Amino acid sequence: MRPVCGLVGLALVLFTVASILRTLVVPRGKPGTLMMVLWRAGRATLCAVLRPFPGYGIRDAALSWLAPLTLVATLVFWLGGLLIGYGLLLFALSGLPLSVAVREAGSSLFTLGFASTDRPHLSAVDFAAAASGPLVIALQISYLPTLYAAFNRREVEVSLLDARGGEPSWGPELLARAGLIGTVEQLADLYRLWERLAADIGESHANYPILMGFRSPKPYRSWIVGLIAVMDAAALHLALSPSTAPGEARLVLRAGFTALREIARATRIRYDPDPSPADPITLTFAEFENGVGRVVTAGFATERSAAQAWPHFAGWRVNYESIGYEVCRRSDAVPALWTGPRDWPHRPIPPIRPQDRRPTAGVPHRDEPTGPAPHEDRPATGGCAEPATPTAPAGSPPPAAGRAR
């Protein structure tokens, strides 16, 4: 009985140490199995509990606790695994009862020193346990600044995207606002920033997938929704205005779907590594035409109609749509337009554009009496006039004839 317990204890210690090294030390895009199992279990539990509450706000508030609790649970499981493993080793190598052996292992693991024996052959196990506990806690503490530094870099750009692409972000809205306020030429700078951010996201989120669960401070912001919006805007730009679209649009698309593929490999999401531009996509032509209508109505200069641009846009989107949809689903991102289904009943949330309210003639002086202010659903924030959103006519998309990317 004791030899078997010793083998089990040794295996448990080795497995725990391997999990710690794989998660915290080895940067190879291979996340620890334990953390991913705890993440999935916690997410499934929260989804079951939140099923009676369809509102997205409640779901977002609850899911914001998932990633931090997963980190804490991982640390608890690591320490618990080492405690039981060293306890079983001490039980196998001595004549101590199991409870006393586990008590001595805990005393050594947490460097308390209140329980020890005078058996010299147990000193090696006690010393190993005493070194393991502080080392694991120190590694976990040093792990947090790395996570939050990557989180802060990501969220700065996601917050800046709010003024350009709406909240939640949407690719056509990004181009529409650029057309409305005359910043189309500045889109190249935006693509350049998100090219670098996409590379950063691909490296950090593939090595530390728990970052996908750290949600933005505001419920209608999301890093994956923002990335898809920028990539959709770049693909739309190339499809609608190929002669004036900047070269940075192609670069951000390449960087974006490369980053998503790195995340997919790390999180075991299946994808086609070399899709054909003629392969079908989930987004329908009616949805695409509706988005193009919003862009054109806002005054964005185009060279192609929606029907002409569709095969070119689809030829770009086929490279990232399936992975983007799956990451949105797994991370329970805000259900924005063009971001795919979720695991709960929802309606796509369009971006909120501030109303254009400007002072007109006859505005009373501040000393003059004024009547009660009219009721507004949202506070006045200034902005651009709201263009009418065209209704997509019924019809099937034209045949795809894109170029290989």
Short mmCIF file of C-alpha atoms in Angstrom, two decimals:
data_model
loop_
_atom_site.label_atom_id
_atom_site.label_comp_id
_atom_site.label_asym_id
_atom_site.label_seq_id
_atom_site.Cartn_x
_atom_site.Cartn_y
_atom_site.Cartn_z
CA MET A 1 0.00 0.00 0.00
CA ARG A 2 2.72 2.50 0.96
CA PRO A 3 4.82 1.91 -2.21
CA VAL A 4 1.76 2.54 -4.37
CA CYS A 5 1.03 5.75 -2.46
CA GLY A 6 4.64 6.80 -2.96
CA LEU A 7 4.38 6.32 -6.75
CA VAL A 8 1.10 8.22 -6.86
CA GLY A 9 2.59 11.03 -4.79
CA LEU A 10 5.68 11.26 -7.00
CA ALA A 11 3.52 11.35 -10.15
CA LEU A 12 1.32 14.07 -8.64
CA VAL A 13 4.32 16.21 -7.72
CA LEU A 14 5.86 15.81 -11.19
CA PHE A 15 2.54 16.59 -12.91
CA THR A 16 2.05 19.71 -10.80
CA VAL A 17 5.57 20.97 -11.42
CA ALA A 18 5.16 20.35 -15.18
CA SER A 19 1.88 22.30 -15.15
CA ILE A 20 3.53 25.21 -13.34
CA LEU A 21 6.47 25.33 -15.75
CA ARG A 22 4.25 25.03 -18.83
CA THR A 23 1.91 27.79 -17.69
CA LEU A 24 4.29 30.30 -16.13
CA VAL A 25 7.77 29.68 -17.50
CA VAL A 26 7.81 28.12 -20.98
CA PRO A 27 6.64 30.69 -23.63
CA ARG A 28 5.74 28.31 -26.43
CA GLY A 29 2.04 28.96 -26.99
CA LYS A 30 1.13 25.76 -25.13
CA PRO A 31 -1.16 26.70 -22.25
CA GLY A 32 -1.35 24.53 -19.18
CA THR A 33 -4.10 21.96 -19.27
CA LEU A 34 -5.16 22.62 -15.68
CA MET A 35 -5.89 26.32 -16.24
CA MET A 36 -7.90 25.61 -19.39
CA VAL A 37 -9.92 22.89 -17.63
CA LEU A 38 -10.71 25.23 -14.75
CA TRP A 39 -11.61 27.98 -17.22
CA ARG A 40 -14.05 25.76 -19.12
CA ALA A 41 -15.60 24.42 -15.93
CA GLY A 42 -16.07 27.91 -14.51
CA ARG A 43 -17.52 29.22 -17.76
CA ALA A 44 -19.96 26.31 -18.05
CA THR A 45 -21.08 26.87 -14.46
CA LEU A 46 -21.63 30.59 -14.96
CA CYS A 47 -23.50 30.03 -18.23
CA ALA A 48 -25.82 27.56 -16.49
CA VAL A 49 -26.46 29.95 -13.60
CA LEU A 50 -27.04 32.92 -15.93
CA ARG A 51 -29.34 31.09 -18.32
CA PRO A 52 -32.54 32.54 -16.73
CA PHE A 53 -31.11 36.08 -17.11
CA PRO A 54 -31.07 37.03 -20.80
CA GLY A 55 -29.69 40.54 -20.36
CA TYR A 56 -26.15 41.06 -21.57
CA GLY A 57 -25.25 43.50 -18.76
CA ILE A 58 -25.79 40.90 -16.02
CA ARG A 59 -23.86 38.29 -17.99
CA ASP A 60 -20.93 40.64 -18.58
CA ALA A 61 -20.74 41.61 -14.90
CA ALA A 62 -20.69 37.98 -13.82
CA LEU A 63 -18.19 36.85 -16.46
CA SER A 64 -15.78 39.63 -15.48
CA TRP A 65 -14.96 37.51 -12.41
CA LEU A 66 -14.20 34.35 -14.36
CA ALA A 67 -10.57 34.99 -15.34
CA PRO A 68 -9.42 36.30 -11.91
CA LEU A 69 -11.12 33.40 -10.13
CA THR A 70 -9.52 30.96 -12.56
CA LEU A 71 -6.08 32.31 -11.62
CA VAL A 72 -6.83 31.92 -7.92
CA ALA A 73 -8.24 28.41 -8.42
CA THR A 74 -5.16 27.40 -10.41
CA LEU A 75 -2.87 28.50 -7.58
CA VAL A 76 -5.01 26.60 -5.05
CA PHE A 77 -4.89 23.43 -7.18
CA TRP A 78 -1.12 23.70 -7.61
CA LEU A 79 -0.52 24.07 -3.88
CA GLY A 80 -3.06 21.34 -3.13
CA GLY A 81 -1.39 18.98 -5.61
CA LEU A 82 2.02 19.57 -4.06
CA LEU A 83 0.60 19.15 -0.55
CA ILE A 84 -1.03 15.81 -1.33
CA GLY A 85 1.93 14.62 -3.43
CA TYR A 86 4.53 15.35 -0.76
CA GLY A 87 2.21 13.95 1.90
CA LEU A 88 1.95 10.66 0.03
CA LEU A 89 5.75 10.56 -0.42
CA LEU A 90 6.29 11.06 3.31
CA PHE A 91 3.65 8.43 4.05
CA ALA A 92 5.44 5.95 1.78
CA LEU A 93 8.93 6.62 3.14
CA SER A 94 8.08 6.52 6.84
CA GLY A 95 5.89 4.72 9.28
CA LEU A 96 3.85 7.86 9.92
CA PRO A 97 0.06 7.78 9.63
CA LEU A 98 -1.31 9.45 6.51
CA SER A 99 -2.78 12.41 8.40
CA VAL A 100 0.51 13.09 10.18
CA ALA A 101 2.46 12.78 6.90
CA VAL A 102 0.18 15.30 5.17
CA ARG A 103 0.46 17.61 8.20
CA GLU A 104 4.24 17.49 8.04
CA ALA A 105 4.16 18.11 4.27
CA GLY A 106 1.98 21.17 4.81
CA SER A 107 4.29 22.46 7.51
CA SER A 108 7.24 22.23 5.11
CA LEU A 109 5.38 23.42 2.00
CA PHE A 110 4.22 26.65 3.63
CA THR A 111 7.51 27.01 5.60
CA LEU A 112 5.69 26.98 8.94
CA GLY A 113 8.00 24.47 10.62
CA PHE A 114 5.61 23.48 13.38
CA ALA A 115 5.59 19.79 12.42
CA SER A 116 8.75 17.87 11.71
CA THR A 117 10.42 14.56 12.53
CA ASP A 118 13.96 13.62 13.40
CA ARG A 119 14.20 10.99 10.64
CA PRO A 120 17.15 11.98 8.41
CA HIS A 121 15.89 10.11 5.34
CA LEU A 122 12.79 12.37 5.26
CA SER A 123 14.79 15.60 5.20
CA ALA A 124 15.12 15.60 1.39
CA VAL A 125 11.34 15.49 0.96
CA ASP A 126 10.86 18.20 3.60
CA PHE A 127 13.43 20.45 1.93
CA ALA A 128 11.86 19.94 -1.51
CA ALA A 129 8.44 20.80 -0.12
CA ALA A 130 9.83 23.86 1.67
CA ALA A 131 11.37 25.12 -1.59
CA SER A 132 8.28 24.41 -3.70
CA GLY A 133 5.71 26.45 -1.80
CA PRO A 134 7.38 29.91 -1.87
CA LEU A 135 8.60 29.27 -5.43
CA VAL A 136 5.09 28.60 -6.74
CA ILE A 137 3.65 31.66 -5.00
CA ALA A 138 6.50 33.86 -6.25
CA LEU A 139 6.04 32.66 -9.84
CA GLN A 140 2.31 33.34 -9.66
CA ILE A 141 2.90 36.83 -8.29
CA SER A 142 5.43 37.61 -11.03
CA TYR A 143 2.94 36.22 -13.58
CA LEU A 144 0.33 38.89 -12.78
CA PRO A 145 2.34 41.97 -13.93
CA THR A 146 2.94 40.26 -17.28
CA LEU A 147 -0.78 39.64 -17.70
CA TYR A 148 -1.88 43.11 -16.70
CA ALA A 149 0.78 44.85 -18.79
CA ALA A 150 -0.52 43.02 -21.88
CA PHE A 151 -4.09 43.78 -20.81
CA ASN A 152 -3.37 47.51 -20.48
CA ARG A 153 -1.66 47.73 -23.88
CA ARG A 154 -4.65 46.06 -25.46
CA GLU A 155 -7.32 48.11 -23.73
CA VAL A 156 -5.76 51.48 -24.58
CA GLU A 157 -6.24 50.83 -28.30
CA VAL A 158 -9.69 49.29 -27.77
CA SER A 159 -10.76 52.43 -25.89
CA LEU A 160 -9.40 54.70 -28.62
CA LEU A 161 -11.38 52.72 -31.20
CA ASP A 162 -14.64 53.77 -29.51
CA ALA A 163 -14.63 57.23 -31.15
CA ARG A 164 -13.84 55.78 -34.59
CA GLY A 165 -15.84 52.56 -34.77
CA GLY A 166 -18.62 52.96 -32.24
CA GLU A 167 -19.41 50.92 -29.16
CA PRO A 168 -19.58 48.03 -29.80
CA SER A 169 -17.24 48.44 -32.75
CA TRP A 170 -18.33 47.58 -36.28
CA GLY A 171 -16.30 47.70 -39.48
CA PRO A 172 -18.80 49.63 -41.67
CA GLU A 173 -19.33 52.14 -38.86
CA LEU A 174 -15.59 52.80 -38.75
CA LEU A 175 -15.54 53.70 -42.45
CA ALA A 176 -18.81 55.63 -42.17
CA ARG A 177 -17.51 57.86 -39.39
CA ALA A 178 -14.29 58.44 -41.31
CA GLY A 179 -16.37 59.60 -44.28
CA LEU A 180 -18.59 61.80 -42.14
CA ILE A 181 -15.85 63.74 -40.39
CA GLY A 182 -13.28 63.67 -43.19
CA THR A 183 -10.64 61.43 -41.64
CA VAL A 184 -10.40 58.83 -44.41
CA GLU A 185 -6.74 59.67 -44.99
CA GLN A 186 -6.01 58.95 -41.33
CA LEU A 187 -7.24 55.38 -41.62
CA ALA A 188 -3.73 54.34 -42.67
CA ASP A 189 -2.48 55.38 -39.22
CA LEU A 190 -5.24 53.35 -37.57
CA TYR A 191 -4.39 50.28 -39.63
CA ARG A 192 -0.72 50.70 -38.72
CA LEU A 193 -1.50 50.86 -34.99
CA TRP A 194 -3.70 47.78 -35.13
CA GLU A 195 -1.14 45.88 -37.18
CA ARG A 196 1.28 46.21 -34.26
CA LEU A 197 -1.47 45.52 -31.71
CA ALA A 198 -2.52 42.38 -33.60
CA ALA A 199 1.06 41.08 -33.41
CA ASP A 200 1.11 41.88 -29.68
CA ILE A 201 -2.22 40.11 -29.14
CA GLY A 202 -1.11 37.07 -31.12
CA GLU A 203 2.04 36.70 -29.00
CA SER A 204 0.53 37.45 -25.58
CA HIS A 205 -2.82 35.69 -25.93
CA ALA A 206 -1.29 32.56 -27.47
CA ASN A 207 1.21 32.25 -24.61
CA TYR A 208 -1.27 33.29 -21.92
CA PRO A 209 -4.78 32.33 -23.14
CA ILE A 210 -6.29 33.42 -19.84
CA LEU A 211 -5.99 36.97 -21.24
CA MET A 212 -8.90 36.20 -23.55
CA GLY A 213 -11.11 36.07 -20.46
CA PHE A 214 -10.07 39.44 -19.07
CA ARG A 215 -12.93 41.67 -20.13
CA SER A 216 -12.82 45.36 -20.96
CA PRO A 217 -13.80 47.81 -18.21
CA LYS A 218 -16.93 48.78 -20.17
CA PRO A 219 -19.42 46.07 -21.13
CA TYR A 220 -19.79 47.04 -24.81
CA ARG A 221 -16.07 47.01 -25.53
CA SER A 222 -14.15 43.89 -26.50
CA TRP A 223 -10.69 43.27 -27.90
CA ILE A 224 -11.84 40.55 -30.30
CA VAL A 225 -14.82 42.61 -31.50
CA GLY A 226 -12.49 45.56 -32.06
CA LEU A 227 -9.98 43.43 -33.99
CA ILE A 228 -12.70 42.00 -36.23
CA ALA A 229 -14.10 45.51 -36.79
CA VAL A 230 -10.72 46.88 -37.90
CA MET A 231 -10.13 43.89 -40.18
CA ASP A 232 -13.62 44.22 -41.66
CA ALA A 233 -13.02 47.94 -42.24
CA ALA A 234 -9.74 47.20 -44.00
CA ALA A 235 -11.35 44.48 -46.14
CA LEU A 236 -14.24 46.83 -47.00
CA HIS A 237 -11.79 49.60 -47.84
CA LEU A 238 -9.90 47.34 -50.25
CA ALA A 239 -13.10 45.94 -51.76
CA LEU A 240 -14.94 49.24 -52.25
CA SER A 241 -12.06 51.59 -53.12
CA PRO A 242 -9.10 49.50 -54.32
CA SER A 243 -7.21 52.37 -55.95
CA THR A 244 -7.29 54.67 -52.90
CA ALA A 245 -7.06 52.08 -50.09
CA PRO A 246 -3.69 52.37 -48.30
CA GLY A 247 -1.22 49.52 -48.29
CA GLU A 248 -1.57 49.39 -44.49
CA ALA A 249 -5.03 47.84 -45.01
CA ARG A 250 -3.45 44.69 -46.46
CA LEU A 251 -0.84 44.61 -43.68
CA VAL A 252 -3.37 44.84 -40.85
CA LEU A 253 -5.43 42.06 -42.44
CA ARG A 254 -2.38 39.84 -42.68
CA ALA A 255 -1.30 40.62 -39.11
CA GLY A 256 -4.85 40.13 -37.83
CA PHE A 257 -5.56 36.69 -39.23
CA THR A 258 -2.02 35.56 -38.40
CA ALA A 259 -2.62 36.53 -34.76
CA LEU A 260 -5.97 34.74 -34.73
CA ARG A 261 -4.35 31.59 -36.12
CA GLU A 262 -1.71 31.66 -33.39
CA ILE A 263 -4.48 31.89 -30.80
CA ALA A 264 -6.38 29.11 -32.54
CA ARG A 265 -3.38 26.78 -32.40
CA ALA A 266 -2.86 27.52 -28.70
CA THR A 267 -6.53 26.98 -27.80
CA ARG A 268 -7.12 24.07 -30.19
CA ILE A 269 -9.58 25.81 -32.50
CA ARG A 270 -9.80 24.07 -35.86
CA TYR A 271 -9.35 26.20 -38.96
CA ASP A 272 -8.36 25.94 -42.60
CA PRO A 273 -4.74 27.15 -42.90
CA ASP A 274 -5.07 27.91 -46.62
CA PRO A 275 -8.68 28.78 -47.52
CA SER A 276 -9.70 29.61 -51.06
CA PRO A 277 -11.04 33.12 -51.74
CA ALA A 278 -14.05 31.46 -53.32
CA ASP A 279 -14.96 29.50 -50.17
CA PRO A 280 -18.30 30.49 -48.62
CA ILE A 281 -18.47 32.65 -45.49
CA THR A 282 -21.13 32.87 -42.80
CA LEU A 283 -21.88 36.57 -43.31
CA THR A 284 -24.71 36.96 -45.80
CA PHE A 285 -24.76 39.26 -48.79
CA ALA A 286 -27.82 41.03 -47.34
CA GLU A 287 -25.87 41.91 -44.19
CA PHE A 288 -22.93 43.03 -46.29
CA GLU A 289 -25.11 45.20 -48.52
CA ASN A 290 -26.69 46.79 -45.46
CA GLY A 291 -23.24 47.69 -44.13
CA VAL A 292 -22.12 49.06 -47.49
CA GLY A 293 -25.25 51.19 -47.65
CA ARG A 294 -24.37 52.72 -44.29
CA VAL A 295 -20.86 53.50 -45.55
CA VAL A 296 -22.08 55.06 -48.81
CA THR A 297 -24.78 57.10 -47.09
CA ALA A 298 -22.17 58.61 -44.80
CA GLY A 299 -20.27 59.97 -47.80
CA PHE A 300 -17.40 57.48 -48.04
CA ALA A 301 -16.12 57.52 -51.64
CA THR A 302 -16.46 54.13 -53.35
CA GLU A 303 -15.46 52.77 -56.74
CA ARG A 304 -17.50 49.56 -56.71
CA SER A 305 -21.07 48.69 -55.91
CA ALA A 306 -21.92 46.23 -53.15
CA ALA A 307 -22.40 43.44 -55.70
CA GLN A 308 -19.02 44.13 -57.28
CA ALA A 309 -17.21 44.43 -53.95
CA TRP A 310 -18.75 41.33 -52.35
CA PRO A 311 -16.44 38.64 -53.83
CA HIS A 312 -13.36 40.70 -52.95
CA PHE A 313 -14.55 41.29 -49.40
CA ALA A 314 -15.47 37.63 -48.96
CA GLY A 315 -12.06 36.63 -50.30
CA TRP A 316 -10.45 38.52 -47.45
CA ARG A 317 -12.92 37.58 -44.71
CA VAL A 318 -12.63 33.85 -45.33
CA ASN A 319 -9.16 34.04 -43.76
CA TYR A 320 -10.38 35.10 -40.31
CA GLU A 321 -14.14 34.75 -40.00
CA SER A 322 -14.37 31.22 -38.54
CA ILE A 323 -11.64 31.77 -35.94
CA GLY A 324 -13.00 35.21 -35.01
CA TYR A 325 -16.50 33.84 -34.51
CA GLU A 326 -15.23 30.98 -32.33
CA VAL A 327 -13.09 33.28 -30.16
CA CYS A 328 -16.10 35.60 -29.74
CA ARG A 329 -18.23 32.64 -28.70
CA ARG A 330 -15.71 31.21 -26.24
CA SER A 331 -14.93 34.57 -24.66
CA ASP A 332 -18.63 35.56 -24.54
CA ALA A 333 -17.83 38.87 -26.19
CA VAL A 334 -20.48 41.57 -26.63
CA PRO A 335 -22.80 40.40 -29.45
CA ALA A 336 -21.86 43.10 -31.95
CA LEU A 337 -22.80 43.08 -35.62
CA TRP A 338 -20.85 40.71 -37.86
CA THR A 339 -19.31 38.76 -34.93
CA GLY A 340 -21.23 35.49 -35.12
CA PRO A 341 -23.42 33.55 -32.67
CA ARG A 342 -23.12 33.17 -28.90
CA ASP A 343 -24.05 30.43 -26.45
CA TRP A 344 -27.07 32.35 -25.19
CA PRO A 345 -30.10 33.93 -26.91
CA HIS A 346 -29.22 37.40 -28.08
CA ARG A 347 -29.78 40.08 -30.67
CA PRO A 348 -26.82 41.76 -32.37
CA ILE A 349 -26.15 45.13 -30.76
CA PRO A 350 -25.50 47.96 -33.27
CA PRO A 351 -22.99 50.66 -32.43
CA ILE A 352 -24.27 53.75 -30.66
CA ARG A 353 -23.55 56.94 -32.60
CA PRO A 354 -23.92 60.24 -30.69
CA GLN A 355 -26.52 62.63 -32.06
CA ASP A 356 -25.43 65.82 -33.80
CA ARG A 357 -26.86 68.69 -31.73
CA ARG A 358 -25.56 72.16 -32.54
CA PRO A 359 -26.58 75.61 -31.32
CA THR A 360 -29.07 77.36 -33.62
CA ALA A 361 -30.18 80.95 -34.09
CA GLY A 362 -32.27 82.36 -31.31
CA VAL A 363 -30.54 80.56 -28.47
CA PRO A 364 -31.56 82.49 -25.32
CA HIS A 365 -28.99 84.38 -23.29
CA ARG A 366 -28.15 82.80 -19.98
CA ASP A 367 -29.90 85.65 -18.17
CA GLU A 368 -33.13 85.03 -20.06
CA PRO A 369 -35.63 82.53 -18.66
CA THR A 370 -35.75 79.23 -20.45
CA GLY A 371 -38.27 76.47 -20.46
CA PRO A 372 -37.66 72.94 -19.22
CA ALA A 373 -35.11 70.99 -21.23
CA PRO A 374 -36.56 68.32 -23.46
CA HIS A 375 -36.06 64.75 -22.34
CA GLU A 376 -33.15 62.92 -23.91
CA ASP A 377 -32.42 59.23 -23.74
CA ARG A 378 -28.68 59.89 -23.69
CA PRO A 379 -26.65 62.94 -22.60
CA ALA A 380 -25.52 65.31 -25.31
CA THR A 381 -22.06 64.26 -26.41
CA GLY A 382 -21.77 65.96 -29.77
CA GLY A 383 -20.89 64.11 -32.93
CA CYS A 384 -22.00 63.45 -36.43
CA ALA A 385 -25.40 63.36 -38.00
CA GLU A 386 -27.02 59.96 -38.04
CA PRO A 387 -27.41 58.71 -41.60
CA ALA A 388 -30.32 56.56 -42.49
CA THR A 389 -29.51 52.88 -42.48
CA PRO A 390 -30.57 51.37 -45.81
CA THR A 391 -32.66 48.27 -45.84
CA ALA A 392 -30.99 45.34 -47.55
CA PRO A 393 -33.09 44.15 -50.52
CA ALA A 394 -33.81 40.50 -50.81
CA GLY A 395 -31.61 38.57 -53.16
CA SER A 396 -28.80 36.14 -53.30
CA PRO A 397 -25.14 37.18 -53.56
CA PRO A 398 -23.37 37.12 -56.90
CA PRO A 399 -20.96 34.28 -57.58
CA ALA A 400 -17.65 34.60 -55.68
CA ALA A 401 -14.63 35.27 -57.88
CA GLY A 402 -12.00 36.60 -55.51
CA ARG A 403 -8.26 36.50 -55.85
CA ALA A 404 -5.97 34.39 -53.74
CA ARG A 405 -4.57 36.32 -50.83
#
